[in-house]
mmCIF file of C-alpha atoms and ligand atoms in Angstrom:
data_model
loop_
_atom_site.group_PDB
_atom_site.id
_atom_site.type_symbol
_atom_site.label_atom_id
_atom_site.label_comp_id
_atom_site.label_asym_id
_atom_site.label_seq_id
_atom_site.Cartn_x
_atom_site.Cartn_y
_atom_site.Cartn_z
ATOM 1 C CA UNK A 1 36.624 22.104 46.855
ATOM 2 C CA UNK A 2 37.612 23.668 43.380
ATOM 3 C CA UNK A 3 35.715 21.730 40.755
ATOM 4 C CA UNK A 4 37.499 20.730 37.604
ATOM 5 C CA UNK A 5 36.964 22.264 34.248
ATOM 6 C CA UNK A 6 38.564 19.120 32.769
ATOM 7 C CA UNK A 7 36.084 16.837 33.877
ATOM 8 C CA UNK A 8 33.069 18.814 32.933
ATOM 9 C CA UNK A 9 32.493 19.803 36.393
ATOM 10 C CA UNK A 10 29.317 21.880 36.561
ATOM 11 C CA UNK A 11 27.469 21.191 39.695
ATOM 12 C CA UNK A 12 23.628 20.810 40.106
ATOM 13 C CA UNK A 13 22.583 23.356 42.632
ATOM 14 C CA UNK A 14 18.937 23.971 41.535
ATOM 15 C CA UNK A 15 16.851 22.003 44.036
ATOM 16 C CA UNK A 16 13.164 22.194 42.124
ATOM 17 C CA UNK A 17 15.252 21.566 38.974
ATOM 18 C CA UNK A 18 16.710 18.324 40.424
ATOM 19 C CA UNK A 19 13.683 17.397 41.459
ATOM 20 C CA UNK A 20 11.520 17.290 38.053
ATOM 21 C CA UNK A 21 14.742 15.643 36.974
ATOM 22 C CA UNK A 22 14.698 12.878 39.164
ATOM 23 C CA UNK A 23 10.278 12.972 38.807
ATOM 24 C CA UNK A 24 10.978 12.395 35.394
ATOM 25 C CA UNK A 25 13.054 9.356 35.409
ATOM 26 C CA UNK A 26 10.988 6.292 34.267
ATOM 27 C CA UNK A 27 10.850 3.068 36.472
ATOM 28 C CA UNK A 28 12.773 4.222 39.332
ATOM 29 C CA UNK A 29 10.928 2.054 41.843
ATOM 30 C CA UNK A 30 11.478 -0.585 40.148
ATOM 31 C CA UNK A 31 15.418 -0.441 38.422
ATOM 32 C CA UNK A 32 18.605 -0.802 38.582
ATOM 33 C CA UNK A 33 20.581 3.129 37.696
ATOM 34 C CA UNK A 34 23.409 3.267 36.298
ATOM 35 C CA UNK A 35 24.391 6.824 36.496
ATOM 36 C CA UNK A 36 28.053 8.433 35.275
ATOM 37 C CA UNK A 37 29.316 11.135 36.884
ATOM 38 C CA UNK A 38 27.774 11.306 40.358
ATOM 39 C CA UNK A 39 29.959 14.688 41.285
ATOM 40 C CA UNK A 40 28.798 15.537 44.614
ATOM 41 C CA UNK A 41 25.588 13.701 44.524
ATOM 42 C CA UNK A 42 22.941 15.981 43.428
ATOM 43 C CA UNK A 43 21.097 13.164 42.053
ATOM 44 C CA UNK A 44 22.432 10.221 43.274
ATOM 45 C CA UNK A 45 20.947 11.211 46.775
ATOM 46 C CA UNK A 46 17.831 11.620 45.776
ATOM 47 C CA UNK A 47 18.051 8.544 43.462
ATOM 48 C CA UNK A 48 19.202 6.337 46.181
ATOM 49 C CA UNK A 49 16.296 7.076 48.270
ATOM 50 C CA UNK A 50 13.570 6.476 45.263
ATOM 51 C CA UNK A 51 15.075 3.269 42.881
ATOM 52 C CA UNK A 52 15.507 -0.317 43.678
ATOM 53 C CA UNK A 53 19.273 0.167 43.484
ATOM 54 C CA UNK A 54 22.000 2.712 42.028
ATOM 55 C CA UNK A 55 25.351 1.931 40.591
ATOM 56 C CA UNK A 56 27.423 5.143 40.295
ATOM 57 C CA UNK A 57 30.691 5.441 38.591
ATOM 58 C CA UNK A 58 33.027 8.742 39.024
ATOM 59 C CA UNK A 59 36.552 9.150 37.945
ATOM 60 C CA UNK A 60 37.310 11.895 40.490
ATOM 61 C CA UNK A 61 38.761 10.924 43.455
ATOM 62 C CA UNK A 62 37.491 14.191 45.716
ATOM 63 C CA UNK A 63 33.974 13.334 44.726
ATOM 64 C CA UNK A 64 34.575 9.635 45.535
ATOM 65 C CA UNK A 65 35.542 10.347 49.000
ATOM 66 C CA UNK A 66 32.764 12.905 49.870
ATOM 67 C CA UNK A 67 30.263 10.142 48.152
ATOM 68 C CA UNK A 68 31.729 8.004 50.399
ATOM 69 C CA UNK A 69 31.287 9.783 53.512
ATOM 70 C CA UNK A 70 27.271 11.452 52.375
ATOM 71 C CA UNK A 71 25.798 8.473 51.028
ATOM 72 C CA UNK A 72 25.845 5.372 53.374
ATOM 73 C CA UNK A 73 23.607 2.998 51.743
ATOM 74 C CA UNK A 74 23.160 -0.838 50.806
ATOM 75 C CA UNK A 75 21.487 -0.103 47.299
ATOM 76 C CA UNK A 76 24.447 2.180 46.261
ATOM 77 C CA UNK A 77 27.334 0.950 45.145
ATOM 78 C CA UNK A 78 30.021 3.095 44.065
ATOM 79 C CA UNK A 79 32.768 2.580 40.904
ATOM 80 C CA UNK A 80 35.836 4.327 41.111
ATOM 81 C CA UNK A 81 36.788 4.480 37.751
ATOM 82 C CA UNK A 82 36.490 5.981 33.966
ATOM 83 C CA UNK A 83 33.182 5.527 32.019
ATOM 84 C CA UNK A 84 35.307 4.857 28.858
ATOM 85 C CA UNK A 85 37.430 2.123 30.545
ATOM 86 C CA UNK A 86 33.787 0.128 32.168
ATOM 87 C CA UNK A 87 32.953 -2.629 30.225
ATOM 88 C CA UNK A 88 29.273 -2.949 30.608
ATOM 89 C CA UNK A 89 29.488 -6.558 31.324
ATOM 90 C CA UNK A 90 31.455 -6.083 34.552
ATOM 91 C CA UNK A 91 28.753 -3.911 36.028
ATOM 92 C CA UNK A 92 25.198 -4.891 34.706
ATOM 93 C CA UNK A 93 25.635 -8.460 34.200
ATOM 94 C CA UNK A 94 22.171 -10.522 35.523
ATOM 95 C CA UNK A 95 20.409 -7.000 36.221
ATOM 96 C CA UNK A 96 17.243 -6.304 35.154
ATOM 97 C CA UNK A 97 15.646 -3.131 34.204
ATOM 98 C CA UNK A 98 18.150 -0.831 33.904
ATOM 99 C CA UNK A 99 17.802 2.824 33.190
ATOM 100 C CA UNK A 100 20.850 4.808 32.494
ATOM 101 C CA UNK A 101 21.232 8.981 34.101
ATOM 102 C CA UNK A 102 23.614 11.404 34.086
ATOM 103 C CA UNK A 103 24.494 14.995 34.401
ATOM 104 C CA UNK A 104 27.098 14.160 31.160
ATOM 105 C CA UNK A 105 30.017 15.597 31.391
ATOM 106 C CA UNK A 106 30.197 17.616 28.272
ATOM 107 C CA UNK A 107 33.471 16.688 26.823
ATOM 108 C CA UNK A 108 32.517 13.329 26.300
ATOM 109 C CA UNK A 109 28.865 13.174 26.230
ATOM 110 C CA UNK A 110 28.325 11.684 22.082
ATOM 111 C CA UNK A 111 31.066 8.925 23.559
ATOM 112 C CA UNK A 112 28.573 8.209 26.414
ATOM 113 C CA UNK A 113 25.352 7.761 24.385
ATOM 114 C CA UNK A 114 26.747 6.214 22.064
ATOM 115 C CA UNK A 115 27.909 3.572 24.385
ATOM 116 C CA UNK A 116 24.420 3.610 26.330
ATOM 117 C CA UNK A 117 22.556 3.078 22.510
ATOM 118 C CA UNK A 118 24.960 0.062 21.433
ATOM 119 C CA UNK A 119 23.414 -1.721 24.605
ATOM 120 C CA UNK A 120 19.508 -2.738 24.532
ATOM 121 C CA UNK A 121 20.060 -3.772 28.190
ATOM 122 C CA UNK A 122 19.208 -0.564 28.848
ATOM 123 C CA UNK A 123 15.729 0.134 28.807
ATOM 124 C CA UNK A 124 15.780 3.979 28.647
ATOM 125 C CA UNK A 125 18.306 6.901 28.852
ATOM 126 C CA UNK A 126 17.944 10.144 30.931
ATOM 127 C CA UNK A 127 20.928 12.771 30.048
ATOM 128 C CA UNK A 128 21.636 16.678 30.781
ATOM 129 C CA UNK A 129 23.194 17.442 27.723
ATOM 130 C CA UNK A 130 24.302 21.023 26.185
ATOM 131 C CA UNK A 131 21.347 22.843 24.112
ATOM 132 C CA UNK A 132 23.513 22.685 21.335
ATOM 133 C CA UNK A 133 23.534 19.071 21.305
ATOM 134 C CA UNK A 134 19.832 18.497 22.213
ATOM 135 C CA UNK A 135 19.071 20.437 19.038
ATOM 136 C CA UNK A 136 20.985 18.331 17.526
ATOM 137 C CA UNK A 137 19.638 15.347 18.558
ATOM 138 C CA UNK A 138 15.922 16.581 17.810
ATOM 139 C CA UNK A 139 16.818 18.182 14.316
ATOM 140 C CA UNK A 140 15.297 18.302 11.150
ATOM 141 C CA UNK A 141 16.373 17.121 8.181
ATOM 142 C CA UNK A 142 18.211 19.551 5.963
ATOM 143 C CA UNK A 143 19.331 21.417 9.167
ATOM 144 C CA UNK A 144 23.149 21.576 9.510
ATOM 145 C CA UNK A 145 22.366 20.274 13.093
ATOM 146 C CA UNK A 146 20.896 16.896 11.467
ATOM 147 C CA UNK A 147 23.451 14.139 11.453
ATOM 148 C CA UNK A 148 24.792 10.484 12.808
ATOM 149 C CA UNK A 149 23.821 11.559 16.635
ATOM 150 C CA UNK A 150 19.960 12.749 14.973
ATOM 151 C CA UNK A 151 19.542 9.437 13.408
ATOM 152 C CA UNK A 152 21.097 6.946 14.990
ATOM 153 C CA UNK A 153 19.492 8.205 18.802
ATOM 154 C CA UNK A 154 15.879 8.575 16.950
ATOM 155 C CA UNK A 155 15.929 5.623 15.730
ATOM 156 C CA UNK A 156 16.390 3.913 18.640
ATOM 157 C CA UNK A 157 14.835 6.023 21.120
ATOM 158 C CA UNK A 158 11.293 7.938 21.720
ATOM 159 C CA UNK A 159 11.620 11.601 23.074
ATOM 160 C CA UNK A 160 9.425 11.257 26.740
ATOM 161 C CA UNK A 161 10.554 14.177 28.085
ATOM 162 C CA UNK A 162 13.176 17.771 27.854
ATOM 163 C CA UNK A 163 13.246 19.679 30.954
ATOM 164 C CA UNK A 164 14.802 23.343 29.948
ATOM 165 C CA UNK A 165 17.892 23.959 32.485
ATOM 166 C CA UNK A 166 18.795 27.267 32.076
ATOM 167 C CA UNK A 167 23.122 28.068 32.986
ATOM 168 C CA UNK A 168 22.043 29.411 36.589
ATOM 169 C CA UNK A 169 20.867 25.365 37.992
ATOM 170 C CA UNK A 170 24.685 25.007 37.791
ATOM 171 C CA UNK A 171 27.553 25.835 40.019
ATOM 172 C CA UNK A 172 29.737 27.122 38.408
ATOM 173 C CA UNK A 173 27.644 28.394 35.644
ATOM 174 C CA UNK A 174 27.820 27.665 32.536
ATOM 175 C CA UNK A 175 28.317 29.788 29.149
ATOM 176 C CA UNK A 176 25.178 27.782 27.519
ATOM 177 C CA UNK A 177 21.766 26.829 28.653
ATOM 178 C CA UNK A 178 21.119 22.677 28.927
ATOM 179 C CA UNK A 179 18.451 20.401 28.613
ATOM 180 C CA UNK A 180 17.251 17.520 30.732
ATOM 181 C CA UNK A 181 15.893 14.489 28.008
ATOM 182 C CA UNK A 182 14.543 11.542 28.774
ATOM 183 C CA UNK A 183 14.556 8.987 25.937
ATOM 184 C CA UNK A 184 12.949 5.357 26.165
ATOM 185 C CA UNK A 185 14.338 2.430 24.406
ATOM 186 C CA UNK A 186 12.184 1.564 20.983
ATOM 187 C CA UNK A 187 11.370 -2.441 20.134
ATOM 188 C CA UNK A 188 14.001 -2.793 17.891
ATOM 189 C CA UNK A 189 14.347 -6.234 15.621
ATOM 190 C CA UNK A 190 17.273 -5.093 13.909
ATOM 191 C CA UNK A 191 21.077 -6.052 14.793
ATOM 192 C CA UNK A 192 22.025 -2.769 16.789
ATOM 193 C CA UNK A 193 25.245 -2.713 15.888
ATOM 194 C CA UNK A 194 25.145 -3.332 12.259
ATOM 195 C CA UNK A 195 22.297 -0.495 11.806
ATOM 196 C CA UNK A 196 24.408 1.858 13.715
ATOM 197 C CA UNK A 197 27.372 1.172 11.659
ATOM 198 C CA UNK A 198 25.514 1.994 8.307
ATOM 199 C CA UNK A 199 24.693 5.373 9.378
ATOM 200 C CA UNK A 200 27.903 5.698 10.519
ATOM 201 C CA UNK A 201 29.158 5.308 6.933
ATOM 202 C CA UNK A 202 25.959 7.230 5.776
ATOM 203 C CA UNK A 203 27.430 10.945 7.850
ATOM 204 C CA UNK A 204 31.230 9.296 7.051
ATOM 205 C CA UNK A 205 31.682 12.010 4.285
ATOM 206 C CA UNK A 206 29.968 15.726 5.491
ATOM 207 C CA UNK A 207 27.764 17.253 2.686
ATOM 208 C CA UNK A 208 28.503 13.979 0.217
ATOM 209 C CA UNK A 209 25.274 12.108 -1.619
ATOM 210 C CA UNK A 210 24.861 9.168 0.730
ATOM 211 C CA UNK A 211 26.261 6.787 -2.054
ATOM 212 C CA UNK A 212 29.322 7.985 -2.340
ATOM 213 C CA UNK A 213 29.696 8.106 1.680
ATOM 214 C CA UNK A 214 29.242 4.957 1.554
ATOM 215 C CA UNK A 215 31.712 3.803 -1.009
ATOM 216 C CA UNK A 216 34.047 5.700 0.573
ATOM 217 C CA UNK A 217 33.271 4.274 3.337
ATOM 218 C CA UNK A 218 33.816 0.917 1.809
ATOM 219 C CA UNK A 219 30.110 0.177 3.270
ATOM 220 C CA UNK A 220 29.374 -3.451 1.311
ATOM 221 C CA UNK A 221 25.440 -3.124 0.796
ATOM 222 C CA UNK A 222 26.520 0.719 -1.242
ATOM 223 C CA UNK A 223 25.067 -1.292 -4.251
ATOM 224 C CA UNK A 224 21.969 -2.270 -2.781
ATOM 225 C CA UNK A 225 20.881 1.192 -0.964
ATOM 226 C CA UNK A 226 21.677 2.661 -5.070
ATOM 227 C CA UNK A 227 18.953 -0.135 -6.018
ATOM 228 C CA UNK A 228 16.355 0.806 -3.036
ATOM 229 C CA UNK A 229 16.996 4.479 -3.863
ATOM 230 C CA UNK A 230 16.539 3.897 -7.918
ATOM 231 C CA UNK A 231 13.384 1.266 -7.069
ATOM 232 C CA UNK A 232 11.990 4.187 -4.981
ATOM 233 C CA UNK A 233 12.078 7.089 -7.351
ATOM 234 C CA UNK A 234 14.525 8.773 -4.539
ATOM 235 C CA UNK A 235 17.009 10.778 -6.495
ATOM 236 C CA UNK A 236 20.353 9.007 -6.558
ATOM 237 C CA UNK A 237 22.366 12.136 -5.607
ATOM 238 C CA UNK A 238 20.537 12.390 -2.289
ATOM 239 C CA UNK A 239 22.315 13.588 0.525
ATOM 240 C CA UNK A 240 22.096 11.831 3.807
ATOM 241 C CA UNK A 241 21.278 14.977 5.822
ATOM 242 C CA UNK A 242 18.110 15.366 3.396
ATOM 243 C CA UNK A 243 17.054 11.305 4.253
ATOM 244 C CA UNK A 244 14.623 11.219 6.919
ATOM 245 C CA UNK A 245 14.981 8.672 9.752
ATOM 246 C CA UNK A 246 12.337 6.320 8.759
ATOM 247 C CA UNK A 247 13.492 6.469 5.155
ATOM 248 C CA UNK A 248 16.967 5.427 6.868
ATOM 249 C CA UNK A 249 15.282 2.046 8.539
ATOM 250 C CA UNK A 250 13.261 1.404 5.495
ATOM 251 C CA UNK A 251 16.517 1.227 3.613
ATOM 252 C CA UNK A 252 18.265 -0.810 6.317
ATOM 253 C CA UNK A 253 15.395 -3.302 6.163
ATOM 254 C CA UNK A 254 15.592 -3.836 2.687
ATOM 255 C CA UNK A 255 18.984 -5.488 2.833
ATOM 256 C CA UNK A 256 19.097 -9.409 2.570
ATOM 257 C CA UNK A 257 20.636 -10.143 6.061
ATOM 258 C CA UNK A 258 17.451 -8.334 7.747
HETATM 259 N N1 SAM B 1 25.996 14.551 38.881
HETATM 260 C C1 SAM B 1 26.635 15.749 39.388
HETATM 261 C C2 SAM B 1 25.638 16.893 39.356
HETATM 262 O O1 SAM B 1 24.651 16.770 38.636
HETATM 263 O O2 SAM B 1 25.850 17.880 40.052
HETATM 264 C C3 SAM B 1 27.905 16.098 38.625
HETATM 265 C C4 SAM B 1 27.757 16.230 37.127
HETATM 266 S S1 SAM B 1 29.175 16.925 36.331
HETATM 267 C C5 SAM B 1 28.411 17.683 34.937
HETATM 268 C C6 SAM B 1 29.979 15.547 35.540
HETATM 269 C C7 SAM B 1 30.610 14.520 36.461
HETATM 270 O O3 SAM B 1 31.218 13.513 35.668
HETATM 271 C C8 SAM B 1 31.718 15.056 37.368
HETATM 272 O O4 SAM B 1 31.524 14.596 38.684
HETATM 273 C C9 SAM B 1 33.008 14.478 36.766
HETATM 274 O O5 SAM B 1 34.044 14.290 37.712
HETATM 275 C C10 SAM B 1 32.495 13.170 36.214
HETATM 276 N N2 SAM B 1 33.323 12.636 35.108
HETATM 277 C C11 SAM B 1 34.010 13.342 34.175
HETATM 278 N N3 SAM B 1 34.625 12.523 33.317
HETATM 279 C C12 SAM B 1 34.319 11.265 33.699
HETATM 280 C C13 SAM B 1 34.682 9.973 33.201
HETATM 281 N N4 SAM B 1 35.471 9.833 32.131
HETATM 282 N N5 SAM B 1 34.202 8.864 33.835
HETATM 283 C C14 SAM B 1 33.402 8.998 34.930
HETATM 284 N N6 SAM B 1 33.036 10.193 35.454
HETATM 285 C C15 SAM B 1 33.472 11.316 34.837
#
């Protein structure tokens, strides 16, 4: 079966690689996976014989049927359908412990954290990502790879673990190296949403000071961050990508509906 460039088809082939990835995955005993992309089942097999129960959704109808005819188990169940079309609600309602997985597929893979990080049901998030993005989810500041994805993920998530895949674990290979990270949810008493949404407007407007990103952005506490930054003896021309993450939360805390 021809796999499909479209769909960020590249396989998992490398067996000692997929099994430090599926080592590494926290509470598997224990949880409830939701993984996206299940392909042929290079992890889901192994997943479905180690956690409490697995909950795999594929958009591909070939890998549906062969899932359906390798994996014959009562803790899988199977969702034919596309991750950007699942409401969350419909699928992880009354679980507990959930930990999300997945071999992303590239094209959409920022869509797909992003959706994972809006929801605090889930308690930790293991993805195979592109190096390119896993540097720049781990940047520095000043780096031209440090952004929304940099602070929005770190602040919400601790780094447990990056397995190094090289392009030769996949069939067919890719032109880039990837990385395996695990990331664990952090206590979090802010409103996810409304944090995420303020760096949003912080990265709205690339290379831009961070006030006038967010006045373009038509952010409404623009006035206040000018005040923290002023208060702080932070210069007021500051540009986001020089604004560490924790300088980012501080901020965020000092507003008067926190
Ligand atoms: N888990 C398998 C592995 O590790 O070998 C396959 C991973 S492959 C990188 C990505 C998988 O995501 C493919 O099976 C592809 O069909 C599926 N996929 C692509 N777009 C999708 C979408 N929008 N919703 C759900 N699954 C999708």
């Amino acid at each position: 079966m021809n796999s499909k460039k479209t769909l960020g088809q590249n396989f998992l082939i490398d067996k000692n690689k997929i099994n430090s990835i599926v080592d590494s995955i926290p509470f598997l005993e224990n949880s409830t996976i939701l993984e996206v992309g299940p392909g042929r089942g290079a992890l889901t097999k192994p997943l479905v014989e180690k956690a409490k129960e697995v909950i795999s959704i594929e958009i591909d109808e070939n890998m549906i049927s062969v899932l359906k005819k390798t994996i014959i188990k009562n803790n899988f169940t199977l969702i034919h359908k596309d991750i950007l079309d699942i409401e969350w609600d419909d699928v992880i309602k009354n679980k507990k412990s959930i930990q999300f997985v997945s071999n992303l597929p590239y094209y959409i893979s920022t869509k797909i954290m992003f959706k994972v990080a809006y929801d605090n049901r889930f308690d930790s998030m293991s993805v195979m990502l592109q190096k390119e993005l896993v540097d720049r989810i781990f940047s520095k500041t000043n780096f031209k790879t440090y952004g929304r994805l940099t602070v929005s993920i770190g602040s919400l998530f601790s780094l447990e673990k990056k397995i190094n895949v090289p392009a030769g674990c996949f069939k067919p290979k890719p032109k880039v190296d990837s990385g395996f990270i695990v990331l664990k949810r952090r206590k979090f008493n802010f409103d996810i949403d409304d944090y995420l949404f303020f760096i949003k407007c912080s990265f709205a407007m690339k290379r831009k000071t961070l006030i006038n990103s967010l006045k373009k952005s038509n952010y409404e506490f623009s006035d206040l961050v000018l005040k923290y930054l002023i208060k702080n003896n932070i210069k007021i021309n500051i540009r986001s990508e020089e604004i560490e993450i924790k300088t980012f939360l501080k901020i965020f805390e000092s507003f008067p509906c926190q």
